CSV table of C-alpha atoms in Angstrom, one decimal:
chain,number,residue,atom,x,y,z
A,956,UNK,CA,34.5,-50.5,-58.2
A,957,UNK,CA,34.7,-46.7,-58.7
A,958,UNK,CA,32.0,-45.4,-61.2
A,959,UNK,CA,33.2,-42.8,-63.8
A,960,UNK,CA,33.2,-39.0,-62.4
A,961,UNK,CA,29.7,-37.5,-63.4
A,962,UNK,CA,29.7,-33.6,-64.2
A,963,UNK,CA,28.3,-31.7,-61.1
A,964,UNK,CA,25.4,-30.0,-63.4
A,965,UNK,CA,24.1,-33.6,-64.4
A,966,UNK,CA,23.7,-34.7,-60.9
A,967,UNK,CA,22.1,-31.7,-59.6
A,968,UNK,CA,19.4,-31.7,-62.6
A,969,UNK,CA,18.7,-36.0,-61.8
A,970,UNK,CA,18.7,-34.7,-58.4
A,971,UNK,CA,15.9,-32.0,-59.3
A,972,UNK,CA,13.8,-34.6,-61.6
A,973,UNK,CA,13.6,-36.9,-58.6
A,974,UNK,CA,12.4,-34.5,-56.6
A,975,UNK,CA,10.3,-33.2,-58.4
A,976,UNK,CA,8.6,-36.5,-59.5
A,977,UNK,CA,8.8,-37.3,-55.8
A,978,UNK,CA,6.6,-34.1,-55.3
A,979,UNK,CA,4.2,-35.3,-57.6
A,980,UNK,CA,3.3,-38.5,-56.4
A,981,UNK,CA,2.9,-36.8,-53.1
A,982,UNK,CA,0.4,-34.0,-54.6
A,983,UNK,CA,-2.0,-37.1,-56.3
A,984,UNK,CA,-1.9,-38.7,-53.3
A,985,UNK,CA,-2.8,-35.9,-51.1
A,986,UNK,CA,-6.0,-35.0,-53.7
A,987,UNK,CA,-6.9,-38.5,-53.5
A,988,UNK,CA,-7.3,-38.8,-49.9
A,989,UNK,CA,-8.7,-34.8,-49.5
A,990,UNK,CA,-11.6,-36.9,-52.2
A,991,UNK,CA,-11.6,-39.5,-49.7
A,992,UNK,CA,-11.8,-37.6,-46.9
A,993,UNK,CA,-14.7,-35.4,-48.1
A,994,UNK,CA,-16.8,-38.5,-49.3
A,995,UNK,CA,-16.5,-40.3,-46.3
A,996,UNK,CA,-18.7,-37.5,-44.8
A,997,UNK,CA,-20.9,-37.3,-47.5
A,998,UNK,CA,-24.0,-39.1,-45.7
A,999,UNK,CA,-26.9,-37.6,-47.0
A,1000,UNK,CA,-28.3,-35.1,-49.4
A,1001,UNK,CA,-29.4,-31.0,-47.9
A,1002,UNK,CA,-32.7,-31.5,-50.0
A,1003,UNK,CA,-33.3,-35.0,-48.0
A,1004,UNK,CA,-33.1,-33.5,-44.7
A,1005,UNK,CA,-35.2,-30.9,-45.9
A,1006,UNK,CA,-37.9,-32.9,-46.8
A,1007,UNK,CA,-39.9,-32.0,-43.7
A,1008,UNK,CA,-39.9,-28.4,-43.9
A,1009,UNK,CA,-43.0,-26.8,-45.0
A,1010,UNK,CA,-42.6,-26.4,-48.3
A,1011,UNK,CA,-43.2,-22.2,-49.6
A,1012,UNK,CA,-45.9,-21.0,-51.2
A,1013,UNK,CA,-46.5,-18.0,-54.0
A,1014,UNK,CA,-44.4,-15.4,-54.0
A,1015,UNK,CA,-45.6,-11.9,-55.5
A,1016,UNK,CA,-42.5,-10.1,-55.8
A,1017,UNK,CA,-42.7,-6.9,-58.7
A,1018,UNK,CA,-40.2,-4.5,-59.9
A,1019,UNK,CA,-41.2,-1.7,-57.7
A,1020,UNK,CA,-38.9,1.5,-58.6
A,1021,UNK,CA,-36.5,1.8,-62.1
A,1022,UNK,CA,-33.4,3.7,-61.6
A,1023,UNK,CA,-32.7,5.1,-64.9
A,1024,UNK,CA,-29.8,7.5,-65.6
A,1025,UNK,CA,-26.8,5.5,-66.9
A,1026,UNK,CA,-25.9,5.5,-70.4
A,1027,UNK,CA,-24.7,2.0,-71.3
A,1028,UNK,CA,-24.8,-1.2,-69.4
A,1029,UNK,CA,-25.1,-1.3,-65.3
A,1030,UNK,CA,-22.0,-3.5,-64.1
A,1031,UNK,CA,-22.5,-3.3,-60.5
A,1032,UNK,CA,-24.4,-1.9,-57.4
A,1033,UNK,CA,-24.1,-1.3,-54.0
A,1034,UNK,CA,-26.2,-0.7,-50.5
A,1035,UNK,CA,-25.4,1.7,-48.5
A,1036,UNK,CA,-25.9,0.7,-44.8
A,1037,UNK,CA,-29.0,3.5,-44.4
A,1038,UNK,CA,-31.3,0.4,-46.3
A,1039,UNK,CA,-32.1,3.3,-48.9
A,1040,UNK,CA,-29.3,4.7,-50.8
A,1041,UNK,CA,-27.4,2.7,-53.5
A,1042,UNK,CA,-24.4,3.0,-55.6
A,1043,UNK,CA,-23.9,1.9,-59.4
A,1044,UNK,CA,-21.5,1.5,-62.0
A,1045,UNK,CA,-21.5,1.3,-65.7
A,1046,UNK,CA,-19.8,0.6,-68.8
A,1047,UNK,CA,-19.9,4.6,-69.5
A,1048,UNK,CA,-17.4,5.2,-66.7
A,1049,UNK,CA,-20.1,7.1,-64.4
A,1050,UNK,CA,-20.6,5.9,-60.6
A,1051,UNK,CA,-23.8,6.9,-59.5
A,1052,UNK,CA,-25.3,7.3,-55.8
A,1053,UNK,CA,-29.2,7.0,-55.7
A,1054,UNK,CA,-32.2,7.3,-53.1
A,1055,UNK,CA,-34.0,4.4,-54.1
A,1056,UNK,CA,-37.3,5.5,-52.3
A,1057,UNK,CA,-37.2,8.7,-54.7
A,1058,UNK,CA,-35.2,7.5,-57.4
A,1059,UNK,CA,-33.4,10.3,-57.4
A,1060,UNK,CA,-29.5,11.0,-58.4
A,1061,UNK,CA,-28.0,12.2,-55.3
A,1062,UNK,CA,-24.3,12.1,-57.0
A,1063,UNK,CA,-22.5,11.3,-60.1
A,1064,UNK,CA,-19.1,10.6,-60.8
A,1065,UNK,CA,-17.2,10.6,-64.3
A,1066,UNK,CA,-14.3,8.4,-64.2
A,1067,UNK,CA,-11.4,8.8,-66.1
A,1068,UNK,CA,-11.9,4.5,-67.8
A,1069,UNK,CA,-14.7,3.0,-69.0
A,1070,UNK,CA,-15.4,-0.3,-68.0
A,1071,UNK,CA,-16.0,0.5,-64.3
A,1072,UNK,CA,-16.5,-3.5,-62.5
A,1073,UNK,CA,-16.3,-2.4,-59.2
A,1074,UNK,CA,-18.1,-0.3,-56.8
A,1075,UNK,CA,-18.8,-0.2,-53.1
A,1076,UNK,CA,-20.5,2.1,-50.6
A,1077,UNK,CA,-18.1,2.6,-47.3
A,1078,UNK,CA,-19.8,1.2,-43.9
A,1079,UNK,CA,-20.1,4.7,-42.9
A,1080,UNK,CA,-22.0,5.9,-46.3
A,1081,UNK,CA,-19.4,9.1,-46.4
A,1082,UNK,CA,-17.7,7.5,-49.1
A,1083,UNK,CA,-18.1,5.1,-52.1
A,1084,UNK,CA,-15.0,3.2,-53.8
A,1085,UNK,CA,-15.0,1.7,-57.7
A,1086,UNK,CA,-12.5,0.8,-60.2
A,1087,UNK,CA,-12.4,-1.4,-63.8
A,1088,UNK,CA,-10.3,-1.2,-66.5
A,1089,UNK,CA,-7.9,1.1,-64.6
A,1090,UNK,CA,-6.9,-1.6,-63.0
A,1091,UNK,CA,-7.5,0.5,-59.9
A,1092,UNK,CA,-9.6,1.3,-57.0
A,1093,UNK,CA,-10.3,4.8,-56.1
A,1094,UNK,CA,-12.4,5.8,-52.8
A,1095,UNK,CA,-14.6,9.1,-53.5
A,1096,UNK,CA,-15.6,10.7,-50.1
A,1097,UNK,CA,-19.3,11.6,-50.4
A,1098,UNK,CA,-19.6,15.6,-50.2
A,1099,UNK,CA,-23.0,16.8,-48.6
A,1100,UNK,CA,-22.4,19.9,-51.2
A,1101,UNK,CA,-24.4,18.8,-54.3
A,1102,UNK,CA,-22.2,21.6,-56.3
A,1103,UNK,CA,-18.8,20.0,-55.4
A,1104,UNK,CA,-16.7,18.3,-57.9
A,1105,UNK,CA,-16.3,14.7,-56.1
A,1106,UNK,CA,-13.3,13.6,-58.8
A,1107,UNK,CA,-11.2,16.5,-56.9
A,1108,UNK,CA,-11.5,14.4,-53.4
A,1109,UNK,CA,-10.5,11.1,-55.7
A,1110,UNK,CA,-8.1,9.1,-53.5
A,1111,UNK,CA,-6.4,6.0,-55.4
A,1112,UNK,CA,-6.1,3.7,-53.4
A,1113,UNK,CA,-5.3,-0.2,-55.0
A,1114,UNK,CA,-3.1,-0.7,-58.1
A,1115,UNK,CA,-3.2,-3.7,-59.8
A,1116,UNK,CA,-1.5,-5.1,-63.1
A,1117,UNK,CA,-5.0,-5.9,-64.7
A,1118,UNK,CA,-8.5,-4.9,-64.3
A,1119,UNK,CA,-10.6,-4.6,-60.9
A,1120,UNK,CA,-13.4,-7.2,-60.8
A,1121,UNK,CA,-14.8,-6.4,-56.9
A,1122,UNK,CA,-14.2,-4.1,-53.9
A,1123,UNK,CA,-15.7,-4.2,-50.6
A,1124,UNK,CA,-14.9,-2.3,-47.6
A,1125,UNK,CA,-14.8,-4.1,-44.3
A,1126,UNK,CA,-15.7,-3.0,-41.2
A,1127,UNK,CA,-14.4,0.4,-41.2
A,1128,UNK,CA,-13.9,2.8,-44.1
A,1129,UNK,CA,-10.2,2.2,-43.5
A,1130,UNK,CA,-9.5,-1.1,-45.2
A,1131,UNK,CA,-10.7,-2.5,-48.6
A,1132,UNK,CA,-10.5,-5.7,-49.9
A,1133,UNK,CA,-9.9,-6.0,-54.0
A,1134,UNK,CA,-10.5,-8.7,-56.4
A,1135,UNK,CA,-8.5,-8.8,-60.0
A,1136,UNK,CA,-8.1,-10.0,-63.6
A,1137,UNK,CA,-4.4,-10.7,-62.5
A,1138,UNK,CA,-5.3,-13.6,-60.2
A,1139,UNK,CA,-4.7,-12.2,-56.9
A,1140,UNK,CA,-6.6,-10.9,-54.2
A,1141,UNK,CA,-5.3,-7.8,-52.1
A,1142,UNK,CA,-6.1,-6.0,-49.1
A,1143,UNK,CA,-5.6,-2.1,-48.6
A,1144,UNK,CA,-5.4,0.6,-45.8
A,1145,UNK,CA,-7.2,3.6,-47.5
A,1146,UNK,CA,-5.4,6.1,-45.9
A,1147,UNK,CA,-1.8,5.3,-46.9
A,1148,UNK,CA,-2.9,3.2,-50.0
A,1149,UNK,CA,-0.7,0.8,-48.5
A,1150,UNK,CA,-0.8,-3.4,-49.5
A,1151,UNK,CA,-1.2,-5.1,-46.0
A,1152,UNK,CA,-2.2,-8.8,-47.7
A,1153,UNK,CA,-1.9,-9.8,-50.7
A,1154,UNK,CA,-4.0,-13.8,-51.7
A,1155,UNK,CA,-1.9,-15.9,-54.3
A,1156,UNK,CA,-3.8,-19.0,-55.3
A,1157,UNK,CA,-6.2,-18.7,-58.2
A,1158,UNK,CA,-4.7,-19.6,-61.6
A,1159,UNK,CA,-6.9,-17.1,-63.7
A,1160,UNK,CA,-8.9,-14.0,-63.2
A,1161,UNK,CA,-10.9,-13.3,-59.9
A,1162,UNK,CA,-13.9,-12.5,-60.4
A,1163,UNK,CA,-15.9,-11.7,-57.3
A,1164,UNK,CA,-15.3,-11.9,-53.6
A,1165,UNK,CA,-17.4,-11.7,-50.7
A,1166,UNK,CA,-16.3,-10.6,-46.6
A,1167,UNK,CA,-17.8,-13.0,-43.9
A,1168,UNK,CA,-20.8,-11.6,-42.0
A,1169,UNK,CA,-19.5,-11.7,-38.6
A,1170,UNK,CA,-16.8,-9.1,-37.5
A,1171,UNK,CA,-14.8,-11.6,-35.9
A,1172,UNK,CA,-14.5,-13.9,-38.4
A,1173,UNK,CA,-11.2,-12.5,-41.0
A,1174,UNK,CA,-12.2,-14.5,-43.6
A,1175,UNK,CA,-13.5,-14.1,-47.3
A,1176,UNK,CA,-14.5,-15.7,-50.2
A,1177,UNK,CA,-13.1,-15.5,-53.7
A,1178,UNK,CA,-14.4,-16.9,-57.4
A,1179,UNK,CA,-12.5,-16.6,-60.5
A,1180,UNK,CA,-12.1,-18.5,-64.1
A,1181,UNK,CA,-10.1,-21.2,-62.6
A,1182,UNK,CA,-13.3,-22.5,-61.3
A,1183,UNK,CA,-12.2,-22.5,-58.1
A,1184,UNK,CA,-13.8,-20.9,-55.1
A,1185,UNK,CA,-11.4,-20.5,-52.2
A,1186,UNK,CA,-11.7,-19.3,-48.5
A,1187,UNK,CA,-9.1,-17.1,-47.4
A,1188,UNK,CA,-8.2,-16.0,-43.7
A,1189,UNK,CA,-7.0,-12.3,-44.0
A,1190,UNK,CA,-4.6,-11.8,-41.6
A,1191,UNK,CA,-2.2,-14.5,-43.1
A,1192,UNK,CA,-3.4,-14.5,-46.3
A,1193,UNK,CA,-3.6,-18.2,-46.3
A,1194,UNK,CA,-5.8,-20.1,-48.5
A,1195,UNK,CA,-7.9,-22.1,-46.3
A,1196,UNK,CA,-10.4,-24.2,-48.4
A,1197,UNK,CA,-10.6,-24.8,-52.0
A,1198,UNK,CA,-13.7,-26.0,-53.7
A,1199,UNK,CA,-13.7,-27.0,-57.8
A,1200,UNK,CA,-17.4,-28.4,-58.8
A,1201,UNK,CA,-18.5,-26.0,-61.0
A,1202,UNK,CA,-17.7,-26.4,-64.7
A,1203,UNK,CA,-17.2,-22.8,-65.3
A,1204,UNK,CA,-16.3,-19.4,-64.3
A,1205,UNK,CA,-17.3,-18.1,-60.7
A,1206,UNK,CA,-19.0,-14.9,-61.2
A,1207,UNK,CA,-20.6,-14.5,-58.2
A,1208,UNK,CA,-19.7,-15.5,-54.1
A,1209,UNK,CA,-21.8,-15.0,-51.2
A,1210,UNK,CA,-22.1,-15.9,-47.7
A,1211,UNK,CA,-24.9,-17.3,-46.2
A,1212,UNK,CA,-26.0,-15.4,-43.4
A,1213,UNK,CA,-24.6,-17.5,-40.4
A,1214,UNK,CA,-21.4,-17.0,-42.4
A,1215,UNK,CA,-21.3,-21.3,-42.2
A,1216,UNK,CA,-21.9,-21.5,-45.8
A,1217,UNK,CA,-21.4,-19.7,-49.0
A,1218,UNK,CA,-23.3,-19.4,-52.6
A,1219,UNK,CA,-22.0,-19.4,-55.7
A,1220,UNK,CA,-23.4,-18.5,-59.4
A,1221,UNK,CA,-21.4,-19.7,-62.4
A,1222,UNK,CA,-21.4,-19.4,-66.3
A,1223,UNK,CA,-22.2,-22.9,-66.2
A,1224,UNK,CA,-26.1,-21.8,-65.4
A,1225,UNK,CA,-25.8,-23.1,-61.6
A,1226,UNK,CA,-25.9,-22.1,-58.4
A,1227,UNK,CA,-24.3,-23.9,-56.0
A,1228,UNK,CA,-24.0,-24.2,-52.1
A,1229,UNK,CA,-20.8,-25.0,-50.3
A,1230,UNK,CA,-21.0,-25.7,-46.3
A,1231,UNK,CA,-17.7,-24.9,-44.5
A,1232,UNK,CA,-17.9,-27.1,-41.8
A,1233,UNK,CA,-18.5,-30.1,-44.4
A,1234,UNK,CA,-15.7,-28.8,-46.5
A,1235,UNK,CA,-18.1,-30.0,-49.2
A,1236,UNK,CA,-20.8,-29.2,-52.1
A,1237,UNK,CA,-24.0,-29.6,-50.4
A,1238,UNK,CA,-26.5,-28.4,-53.4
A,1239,UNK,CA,-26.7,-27.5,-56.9
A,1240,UNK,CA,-29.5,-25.1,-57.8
A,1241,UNK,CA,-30.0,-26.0,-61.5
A,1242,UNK,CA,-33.2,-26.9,-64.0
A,1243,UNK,CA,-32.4,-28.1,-67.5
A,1244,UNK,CA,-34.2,-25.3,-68.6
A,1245,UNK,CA,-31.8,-22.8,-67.5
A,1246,UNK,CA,-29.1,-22.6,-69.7
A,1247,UNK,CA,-27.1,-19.2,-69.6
A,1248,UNK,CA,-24.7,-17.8,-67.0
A,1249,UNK,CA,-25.5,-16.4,-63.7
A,1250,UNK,CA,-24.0,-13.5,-62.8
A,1251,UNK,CA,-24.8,-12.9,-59.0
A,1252,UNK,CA,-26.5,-13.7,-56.4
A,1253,UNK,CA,-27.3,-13.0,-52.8
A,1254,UNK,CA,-30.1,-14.9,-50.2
A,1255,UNK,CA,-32.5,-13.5,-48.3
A,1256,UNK,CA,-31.9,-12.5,-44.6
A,1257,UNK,CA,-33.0,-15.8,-43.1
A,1258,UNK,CA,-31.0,-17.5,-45.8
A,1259,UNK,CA,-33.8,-19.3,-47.0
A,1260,UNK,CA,-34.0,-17.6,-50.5
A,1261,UNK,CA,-31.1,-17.6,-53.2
A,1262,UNK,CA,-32.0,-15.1,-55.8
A,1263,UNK,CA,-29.7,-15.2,-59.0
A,1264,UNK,CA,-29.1,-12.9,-61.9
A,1265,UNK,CA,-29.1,-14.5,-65.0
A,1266,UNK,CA,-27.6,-13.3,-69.1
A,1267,UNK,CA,-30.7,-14.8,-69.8
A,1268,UNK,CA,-32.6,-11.3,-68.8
A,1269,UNK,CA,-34.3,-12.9,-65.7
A,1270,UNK,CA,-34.1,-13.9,-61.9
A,1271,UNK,CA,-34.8,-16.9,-60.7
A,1272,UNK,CA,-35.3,-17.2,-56.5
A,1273,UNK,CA,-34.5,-20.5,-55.2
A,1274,UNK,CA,-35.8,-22.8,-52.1
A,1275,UNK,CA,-32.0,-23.2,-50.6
A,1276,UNK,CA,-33.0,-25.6,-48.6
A,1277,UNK,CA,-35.0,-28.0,-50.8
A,1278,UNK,CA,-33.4,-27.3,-54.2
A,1279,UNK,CA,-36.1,-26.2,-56.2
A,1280,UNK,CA,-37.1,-22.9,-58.0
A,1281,UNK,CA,-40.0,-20.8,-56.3
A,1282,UNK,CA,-40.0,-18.4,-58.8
A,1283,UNK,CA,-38.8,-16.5,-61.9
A,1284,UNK,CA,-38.8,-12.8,-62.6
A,1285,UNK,CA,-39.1,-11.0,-65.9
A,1286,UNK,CA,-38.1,-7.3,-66.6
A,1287,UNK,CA,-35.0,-6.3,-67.4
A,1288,UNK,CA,-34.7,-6.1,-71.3
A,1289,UNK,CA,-30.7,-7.5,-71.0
A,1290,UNK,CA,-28.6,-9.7,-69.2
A,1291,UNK,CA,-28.8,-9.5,-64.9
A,1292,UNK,CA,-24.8,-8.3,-64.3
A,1293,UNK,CA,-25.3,-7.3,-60.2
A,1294,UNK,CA,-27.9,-8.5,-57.6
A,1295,UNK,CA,-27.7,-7.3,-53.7
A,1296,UNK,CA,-30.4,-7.8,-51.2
A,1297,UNK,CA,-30.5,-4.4,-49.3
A,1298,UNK,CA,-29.2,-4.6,-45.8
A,1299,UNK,CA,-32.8,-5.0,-44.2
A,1300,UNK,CA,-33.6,-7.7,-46.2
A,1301,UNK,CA,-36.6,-6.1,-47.7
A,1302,UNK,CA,-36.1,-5.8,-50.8
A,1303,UNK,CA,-33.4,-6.4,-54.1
A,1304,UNK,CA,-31.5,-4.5,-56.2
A,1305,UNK,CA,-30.6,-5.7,-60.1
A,1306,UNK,CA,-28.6,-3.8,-62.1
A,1307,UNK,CA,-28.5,-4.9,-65.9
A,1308,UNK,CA,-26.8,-4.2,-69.4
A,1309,UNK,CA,-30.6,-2.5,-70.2
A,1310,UNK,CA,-29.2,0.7,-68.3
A,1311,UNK,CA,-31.2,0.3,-65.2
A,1312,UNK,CA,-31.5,-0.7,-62.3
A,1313,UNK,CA,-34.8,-1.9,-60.9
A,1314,UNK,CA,-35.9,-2.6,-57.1
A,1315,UNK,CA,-38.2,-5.6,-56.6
A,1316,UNK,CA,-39.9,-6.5,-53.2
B,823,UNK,CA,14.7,-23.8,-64.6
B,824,UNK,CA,13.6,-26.9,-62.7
B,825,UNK,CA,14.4,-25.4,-59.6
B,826,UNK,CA,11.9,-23.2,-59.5
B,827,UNK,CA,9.3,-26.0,-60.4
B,828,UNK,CA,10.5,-27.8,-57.7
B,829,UNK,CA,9.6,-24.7,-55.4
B,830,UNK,CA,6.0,-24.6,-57.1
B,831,UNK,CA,5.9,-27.9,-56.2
B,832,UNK,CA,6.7,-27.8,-52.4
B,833,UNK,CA,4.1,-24.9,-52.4
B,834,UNK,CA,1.2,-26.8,-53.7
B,835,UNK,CA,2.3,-30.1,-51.2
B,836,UNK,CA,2.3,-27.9,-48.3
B,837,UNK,CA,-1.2,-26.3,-49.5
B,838,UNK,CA,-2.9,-29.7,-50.2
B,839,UNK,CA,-1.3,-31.1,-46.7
B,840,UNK,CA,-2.8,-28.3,-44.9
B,841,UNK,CA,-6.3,-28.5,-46.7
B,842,UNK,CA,-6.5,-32.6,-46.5
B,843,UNK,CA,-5.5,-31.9,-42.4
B,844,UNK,CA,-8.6,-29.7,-41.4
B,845,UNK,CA,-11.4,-30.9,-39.6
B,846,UNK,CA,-14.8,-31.6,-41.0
B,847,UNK,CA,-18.3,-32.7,-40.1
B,848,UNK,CA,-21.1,-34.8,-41.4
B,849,UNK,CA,-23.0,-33.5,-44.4
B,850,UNK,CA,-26.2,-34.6,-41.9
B,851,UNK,CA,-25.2,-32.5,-38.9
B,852,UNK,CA,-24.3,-29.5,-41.2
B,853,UNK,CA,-27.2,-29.7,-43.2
B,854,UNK,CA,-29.1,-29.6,-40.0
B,855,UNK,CA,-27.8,-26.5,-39.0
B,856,UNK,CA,-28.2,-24.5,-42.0
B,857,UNK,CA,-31.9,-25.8,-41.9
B,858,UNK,CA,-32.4,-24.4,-38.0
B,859,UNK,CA,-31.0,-21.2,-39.0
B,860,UNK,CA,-33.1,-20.6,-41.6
B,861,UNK,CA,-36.6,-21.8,-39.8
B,862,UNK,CA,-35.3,-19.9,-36.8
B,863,UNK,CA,-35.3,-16.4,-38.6
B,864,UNK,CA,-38.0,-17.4,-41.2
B,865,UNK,CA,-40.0,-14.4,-39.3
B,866,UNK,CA,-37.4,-11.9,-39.7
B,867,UNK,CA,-37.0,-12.4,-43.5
B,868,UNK,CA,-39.5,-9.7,-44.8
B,869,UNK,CA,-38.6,-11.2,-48.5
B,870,UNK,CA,-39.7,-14.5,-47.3
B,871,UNK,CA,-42.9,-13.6,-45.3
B,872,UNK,CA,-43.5,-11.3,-47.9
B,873,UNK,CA,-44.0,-7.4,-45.4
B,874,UNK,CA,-46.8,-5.8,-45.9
B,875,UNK,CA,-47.6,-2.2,-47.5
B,876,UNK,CA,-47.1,-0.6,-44.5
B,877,UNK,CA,-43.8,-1.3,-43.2
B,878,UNK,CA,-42.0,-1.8,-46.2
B,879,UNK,CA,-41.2,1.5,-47.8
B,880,UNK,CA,-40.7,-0.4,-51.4
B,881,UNK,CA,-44.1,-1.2,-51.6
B,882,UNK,CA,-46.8,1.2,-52.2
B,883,UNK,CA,-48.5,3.1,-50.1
B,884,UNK,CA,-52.4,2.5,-50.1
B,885,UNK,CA,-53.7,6.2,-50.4
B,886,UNK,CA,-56.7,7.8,-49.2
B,887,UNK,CA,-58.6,10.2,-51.5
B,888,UNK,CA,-61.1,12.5,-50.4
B,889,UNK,CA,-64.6,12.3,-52.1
């Protein structure tokens, strides 16, 4: 028996529905067994093997320079490679380069926005890139002439369609890597300003990123208010691993220092560690106690200590490998917004919505 | 237009095939790892071991004064 004829349009939109539900099933069964997958290798807790080490004793770490000079809140920082100069950003739109063993202003930058996110000092320490609510980021080529008007040398470099959350250089002063509030990821060739990648997966904001240590790696780290922290390899622009545990925004990525792990700090007051090889969670760095966002953080050069930034005005340093707190730090009279260790590993930079930045070793 | 689900779709299939495909280790062997590195530069990390006056340049100097 011959069935009825059955307008073209119909069939193609059944045929699309099927699909599409086909699709579906496919995806929830793929999550499921990624679950499964990651469970099966779940054998024991980092704490648990942990439980040998010596445990660590007092620390006496102090506030032991203020950098004061910005007029409204600090929004990030920067090392430059020379372990003694740093960069900062504030809400005011001034970028500022310091000597953090003098404390004095060695450069200042107006920029045309307020709001400035974003800033980074170049591998070379000849230049320093930022950008915010321009939804840019500009590279400023350090002049040794005091007198010189750096905005003249201003070279835009990455255009975005919402505001610039992170920059970082990577291992030349020729390429930068951007983070945005439109969801995407892009890397840059400074010269040209040209887009040589550009990293599609979030499904909000990104709001930090971090480059792997090693120069032969090509990967980074992203975080952003899906709650999502994904690894990326550069040179495809592929998403390599995903990793949803935290219940909040990711404010803050960043490696660990054999590059085999990464950190992250969340609104949702925790820090977490995620191994790479493990695919996998492998700590939460959390105390009922603590209750409001951190906003960055960075470990120590043996990667023993996570220090975090917290709205809650203080810094807590953590035992990475056994889970606990070691310490808290009092002194800035607003929220933590940036946290770097310097490049030496001897001390820590915090940059807050007091004004200041302080260095504590 | 469904079509362009359907695209989404394939996207995000092809994204969780590749991420359920990669190979992964034991919690126990990586946690092991992280733990050698760290006790294996412990003495390198002057934040940890906690430098003192006079080789880190954050930290004060002790100063002589002359009677």
């Amino acid at each position: 028996m011959r069935s009825p004829p059955i307008p073209e349009m119909a069939t193609q939109e059944v045929q699309l529905n099927e699909t599409l539900a086909h699709l579906k099933t496919e995806s929830d069964t793929l999550k499921t067994k990624l679950e499964e997958e990651r469970a099966k290798l779940h054998d024991v807790e980092l704490h648990q093997v942990a439980e040998k080490v010596e445990a660590l004793g007092q620390f006496v770490m102090k506030t032991r320079r203020t950098l004061k000079g910005h007029g409204n809140k600090v929004l990030c920082m920067d090392w430059c490679k020379d372990k003694r100069r740093i960069v900062s950003s504030s809400q005011d739109g001034k970028v500022i380069v310091w000597d953090a063993f003098t404390t004095n202003k060695e450069h200042a930058v107006t920029m045309p926005c307020t709001w400035v996110m974003a800033c980074a000092y170049a591998p070379s320490g000849c230049a320093v890139a930022c950008g915010g609510l321009d939804n840019k980021c500009s590279v400023y080529p350090l002049s040794l002439d005091k007198n010189e008007n750096l905005a003249a040398k201003k070279k835009s470099v990455a255009m975005h369609t919402n505001y610039l959350s992170a920059c970082c250089f990577t291992n030349s002063d020729m390429q930068i890597l951007t983070s945005s509030g439109d969801g995407t990821c892009a890397l840059w060739d400074v010269e040209s300003g040209q887009l040589l990648q550009s990293f599609h997966g979030h499904a909000a904001d990104v709001l930090c990123l971090d480059l792997a240590p090693s120069e032969t790696a090509n990967t980074f780290v992203s975080g952003g208010c899906d709650k999502k922290a994904n690894v990326w390899d550069m040179r495809s622009g592929q998403c390599i691993q995903s990793f949803e545990t935290h219940e909040s925004d990711i404010n803050s990525v960043r490696y660990y220092p054999s590059g085999d792990a990464f950190a992250s700090g969340s609104d949702d007051a925790t820090c977490r560690l995620y191994d790479l090889r493990a695919d996998r969670e492998v700590a939460i760095y959390s105390k009922e106690s603590i209750i409001f966002g951190v906003s960055s953080v960075d470990f120590s050069l043996s990667g023993r200590l996570l220090f975090g930034g917290y709205n809650d005005y203080t810094i807590n340093v953590w035992d990475v490998l056994k889970g606990t707190r070691v310490s808290i730090l009092f002194g800035h009279e607003n929220r933590v917004s940036t946290l770097r260790v310097s490049p030496d590993g001897t001390a820590f930079c915090t940059g807050s919505w007091d004004h200041t930045l302080r260095i504590w070793a | 237009m469904s079509s362009s689900n359907v695209a989404t779709m394939k996207k995000a299939v092809q994204q969780l095939r590749f991420e359920a495909s990669i190979n992964r280790v034991k919690v126990s062997q990586a946690a092991v790892e992280l733990q050698q590195f760290c006790l294996q530069n412990a003495l390198q990390d002057p934040l940890l071991t906690g430098v003192s006056s006079s080789t880190n340049p954050f930290r004060p100097q002790k100063v002589c004064s002359f009677l």
